[in-house]
Amino acid sequence: QKEVEQDPGPLSVPEGAIVSLNCTYSNSAFQYFMWYRQYSRKGPELLMYTYSSGNKEDGRFTAQVDKSSKYISLFIRDSQPSDSATYLCAIFNMDSNYQLIWGAGTKLIIKP
Amino acid sequence: NAGVMQNPRHLVRRRGQEARLRCSPMKGHSHVYWYRQLPEEGLKFMVYLQKENIIDESGMPKERFSAEFPKEGPSILRIQQVVRGDSAAYFCASSEGTSNTEAFFGQGTRLTVV
């Protein structure tokens, strides 16, 4: 079993829709949960991160962590064509805070 | 303040040749991380370096791969005697402190072994 599972997609939705992207993880010791956006042929760009359970909002993006079920989500409201990219979740704990464990990434396509 | 600079962006090597990938961290950053990304896969940690020191190379293959981050100049990831399976995108990230929440990624070097 992979430490972090993420559906590769692609996920195709119309412009303006609410997008839900998800990852599951296996190690309950993980503490930090991060979401990156990666455009084609570019490096990952950190969108937001959360520590422990709960929600965190930043503009149109909301990150949610449910540690009891080892499930993390990224919601995008009012999706735009410019949001089309691959979204990767990454997780780590402070015992090894430079060894990010990455999901495979979900390719998101927003249709105008 | 320029971001993390990686070069070359694309590198083609024949089997058996050496590949050298360079990473210049952001100004003021002394921590560098190298990752490898295969198609349709997430990034895999390779090595973590600070100036003149390898902190953790547990993700790097024991043979043919090496990394350095000298006092002056960029960090170098070196792959000797490349094989087709080394074809991938190699990303470098840098940070000022030790936390990944502060790390910024470069554009990557896409290595193709023919």
Coordinates of C-alpha atoms in Angstrom, one line a residue:
Chain A
Q1 CA 0.0 0.0 0.0
K2 CA 1.3 3.4 -0.9
E3 CA 1.8 5.9 1.9
V4 CA -0.3 8.5 0.0
E5 CA -3.0 7.6 -2.5
Q6 CA -4.4 10.1 -5.0
D7 CA -6.6 9.5 -8.0
P8 CA -4.7 10.6 -11.1
G9 CA -7.8 11.6 -12.9
P10 CA -8.2 13.4 -15.2
L11 CA -11.0 15.3 -13.6
S12 CA -12.9 17.4 -16.0
V13 CA -15.5 20.0 -14.8
P14 CA -17.1 23.1 -16.3
E15 CA -16.0 26.5 -15.4
G16 CA -17.6 27.8 -12.2
A17 CA -18.1 24.4 -10.7
I18 CA -16.8 23.5 -7.2
V19 CA -13.9 21.1 -7.5
S20 CA -13.1 18.5 -4.8
L21 CA -9.6 16.9 -4.9
N22 CA -8.7 14.2 -2.4
C23 CA -5.9 12.1 -0.9
T24 CA -5.8 9.3 1.6
Y25 CA -2.8 8.4 3.7
S26 CA -1.8 5.4 5.8
N27 CA 0.5 6.7 8.5
S28 CA -1.2 8.4 11.4
A29 CA 2.0 10.1 12.5
F30 CA 1.8 12.5 9.6
Q31 CA 1.2 16.1 10.9
Y32 CA 1.5 18.4 7.9
F33 CA -0.6 18.3 4.9
M34 CA 0.2 20.3 1.8
W35 CA -1.3 21.0 -1.6
Y36 CA 0.8 21.9 -4.6
R37 CA -0.3 23.0 -8.1
Q38 CA 1.9 22.0 -11.0
Y39 CA 1.3 23.4 -14.5
S40 CA 2.6 21.4 -17.4
R41 CA 6.4 21.5 -17.7
K42 CA 6.7 23.6 -14.5
G43 CA 7.8 22.9 -10.9
P44 CA 5.3 22.4 -8.1
E45 CA 4.0 25.6 -6.5
L46 CA 2.8 25.5 -2.9
L47 CA -0.9 26.5 -2.6
M48 CA -1.5 25.9 1.1
Y49 CA -0.8 23.7 4.0
T50 CA -2.5 22.6 7.2
Y51 CA -1.4 21.2 10.4
S52 CA -3.5 18.6 12.1
S53 CA -7.3 18.4 11.5
G54 CA -9.6 21.1 10.4
N55 CA -10.2 23.5 7.6
K56 CA -8.1 26.3 6.2
E57 CA -9.3 28.8 3.6
D58 CA -7.4 31.0 1.2
G59 CA -9.5 32.8 -1.3
R60 CA -11.2 30.3 -3.6
F61 CA -9.2 27.4 -2.0
T62 CA -10.1 25.4 1.1
A63 CA -8.0 22.6 2.5
Q64 CA -9.6 20.1 4.8
V65 CA -8.0 17.4 6.9
D66 CA -9.8 14.5 8.7
K67 CA -7.1 12.7 10.7
S68 CA -9.6 10.2 12.0
S69 CA -10.2 8.8 8.5
K70 CA -6.7 9.8 7.2
Y71 CA -8.3 11.8 4.4
I72 CA -7.4 15.2 3.1
S73 CA -9.3 17.4 0.6
L74 CA -8.8 20.5 -1.5
F75 CA -11.8 22.4 -2.6
I76 CA -11.8 25.0 -5.4
R77 CA -14.8 27.3 -5.6
D78 CA -15.8 29.2 -8.8
S79 CA -13.2 27.2 -10.8
Q80 CA -11.5 29.0 -13.7
P81 CA -9.8 27.6 -16.8
S82 CA -6.5 28.9 -15.3
D83 CA -7.0 26.4 -12.5
S84 CA -6.4 23.6 -15.0
A85 CA -3.2 21.9 -13.7
T86 CA -2.1 18.8 -11.8
Y87 CA -2.7 19.1 -8.1
L88 CA -0.4 17.1 -5.8
C89 CA -0.9 16.4 -2.1
A90 CA 2.2 16.0 0.0
I91 CA 2.6 15.0 3.6
F92 CA 5.3 14.9 6.2
N93 CA 5.9 14.8 9.9
M94 CA 8.4 16.8 12.0
D95 CA 10.6 13.8 12.6
S96 CA 11.6 14.0 8.9
N97 CA 10.3 17.4 7.8
Y98 CA 12.2 17.5 4.5
Q99 CA 11.1 14.1 3.3
L100 CA 7.8 15.0 1.7
I101 CA 5.7 12.0 0.8
W102 CA 3.8 12.8 -2.4
G103 CA 0.6 11.7 -4.0
A104 CA 0.7 10.9 -7.7
G105 CA -1.2 14.1 -8.5
T106 CA -4.7 14.6 -10.0
K107 CA -4.9 16.2 -13.4
L108 CA -7.7 18.8 -13.3
I109 CA -9.3 20.3 -16.5
I110 CA -11.7 23.2 -16.3
K111 CA -13.7 23.6 -19.4
P112 CA -14.7 27.1 -20.4
Chain B
N1 CA 14.8 38.1 -6.2
A2 CA 15.1 35.4 -8.7
G3 CA 13.5 32.1 -7.9
V4 CA 15.1 28.7 -7.8
M5 CA 17.0 28.3 -11.1
Q6 CA 17.7 24.9 -12.6
N7 CA 19.6 24.3 -15.7
P8 CA 19.6 22.9 -18.2
R9 CA 15.8 22.7 -18.7
H10 CA 16.2 19.8 -21.0
L11 CA 19.1 17.4 -21.2
V12 CA 19.5 14.5 -23.6
R13 CA 22.2 11.9 -23.0
R14 CA 23.1 8.6 -24.6
R15 CA 23.3 5.5 -22.4
G16 CA 26.6 5.4 -20.5
Q17 CA 27.2 9.2 -20.5
E18 CA 27.2 11.4 -17.5
A19 CA 24.4 13.9 -16.7
R20 CA 25.0 17.0 -14.6
L21 CA 22.0 18.9 -13.3
R22 CA 22.5 22.3 -11.6
C23 CA 20.4 24.1 -9.1
S24 CA 20.9 27.6 -7.9
P25 CA 18.8 28.2 -4.8
M26 CA 16.9 31.4 -4.0
K27 CA 19.0 34.1 -2.5
G28 CA 19.5 33.6 1.1
H29 CA 18.5 29.9 1.0
S30 CA 21.1 27.4 2.3
H31 CA 18.9 24.3 2.1
V32 CA 18.5 22.3 -1.1
Y33 CA 16.3 19.3 -1.8
W34 CA 16.4 17.2 -5.0
Y35 CA 13.3 15.2 -6.2
R36 CA 12.7 12.9 -9.1
Q37 CA 9.4 12.8 -10.9
L38 CA 8.4 10.0 -13.3
P39 CA 5.5 10.4 -15.7
E40 CA 2.1 10.0 -14.0
E41 CA 3.8 9.7 -10.6
G42 CA 4.4 12.0 -7.7
L43 CA 7.8 13.3 -6.7
K44 CA 10.2 11.1 -4.9
F45 CA 12.7 12.6 -2.4
M46 CA 16.3 12.0 -3.3
V47 CA 18.6 14.0 -1.2
Y48 CA 18.7 17.0 1.2
L49 CA 21.8 19.2 1.4
Q50 CA 23.0 22.2 3.2
K51 CA 26.0 24.2 2.2
E52 CA 28.9 21.7 2.0
N53 CA 27.0 19.0 3.7
I54 CA 24.8 16.1 2.7
I55 CA 22.1 15.8 5.4
D56 CA 20.1 12.9 4.1
E57 CA 20.7 11.0 0.9
S58 CA 18.4 8.1 1.8
G59 CA 16.3 8.5 -1.3
M60 CA 19.2 8.4 -3.8
P61 CA 20.3 5.2 -5.5
K62 CA 23.5 4.0 -4.0
E63 CA 25.3 3.7 -7.3
R64 CA 25.9 6.2 -10.1
F65 CA 24.1 9.1 -8.3
S66 CA 25.8 11.8 -6.3
A67 CA 25.0 15.3 -5.1
E68 CA 26.9 18.2 -3.8
F69 CA 26.3 21.7 -2.6
P70 CA 29.6 23.6 -2.5
K71 CA 30.3 26.7 -0.5
E72 CA 30.2 28.7 -3.7
G73 CA 28.1 27.9 -6.7
P74 CA 25.1 25.8 -7.4
S75 CA 24.1 22.4 -6.1
I76 CA 24.9 19.7 -8.6
L77 CA 23.1 16.3 -9.1
R78 CA 25.4 14.0 -11.0
I79 CA 24.3 10.8 -12.7
Q80 CA 27.1 8.7 -14.1
Q81 CA 26.6 6.0 -16.8
V82 CA 23.0 7.0 -17.4
V83 CA 20.5 4.3 -18.3
R84 CA 17.0 4.6 -19.9
G85 CA 15.4 4.3 -16.5
D86 CA 17.0 7.5 -15.4
S87 CA 14.8 9.5 -17.8
A88 CA 12.6 11.7 -15.6
A89 CA 12.1 15.3 -14.5
Y90 CA 14.4 16.3 -11.7
F91 CA 13.3 19.1 -9.4
C92 CA 15.2 21.1 -7.0
A93 CA 13.7 23.0 -4.1
S94 CA 15.4 25.4 -1.7
S95 CA 14.5 26.9 1.6
E96 CA 15.9 29.3 4.1
G97 CA 15.1 27.1 7.1
T98 CA 14.6 23.4 7.6
S99 CA 10.8 23.3 7.0
N100 CA 9.2 22.2 3.8
T101 CA 6.5 24.7 4.2
E102 CA 9.1 27.3 3.2
A103 CA 10.5 25.5 0.2
F104 CA 10.3 26.8 -3.3
F105 CA 10.7 24.7 -6.4
G106 CA 12.6 25.3 -9.6
Q107 CA 11.2 24.6 -13.1
G108 CA 13.0 21.2 -13.3
T109 CA 15.4 19.5 -15.6
R110 CA 13.9 17.0 -18.0
L111 CA 16.5 14.3 -18.6
T112 CA 16.0 12.0 -21.6
V113 CA 18.3 9.0 -22.0
V114 CA 18.4 7.7 -25.6

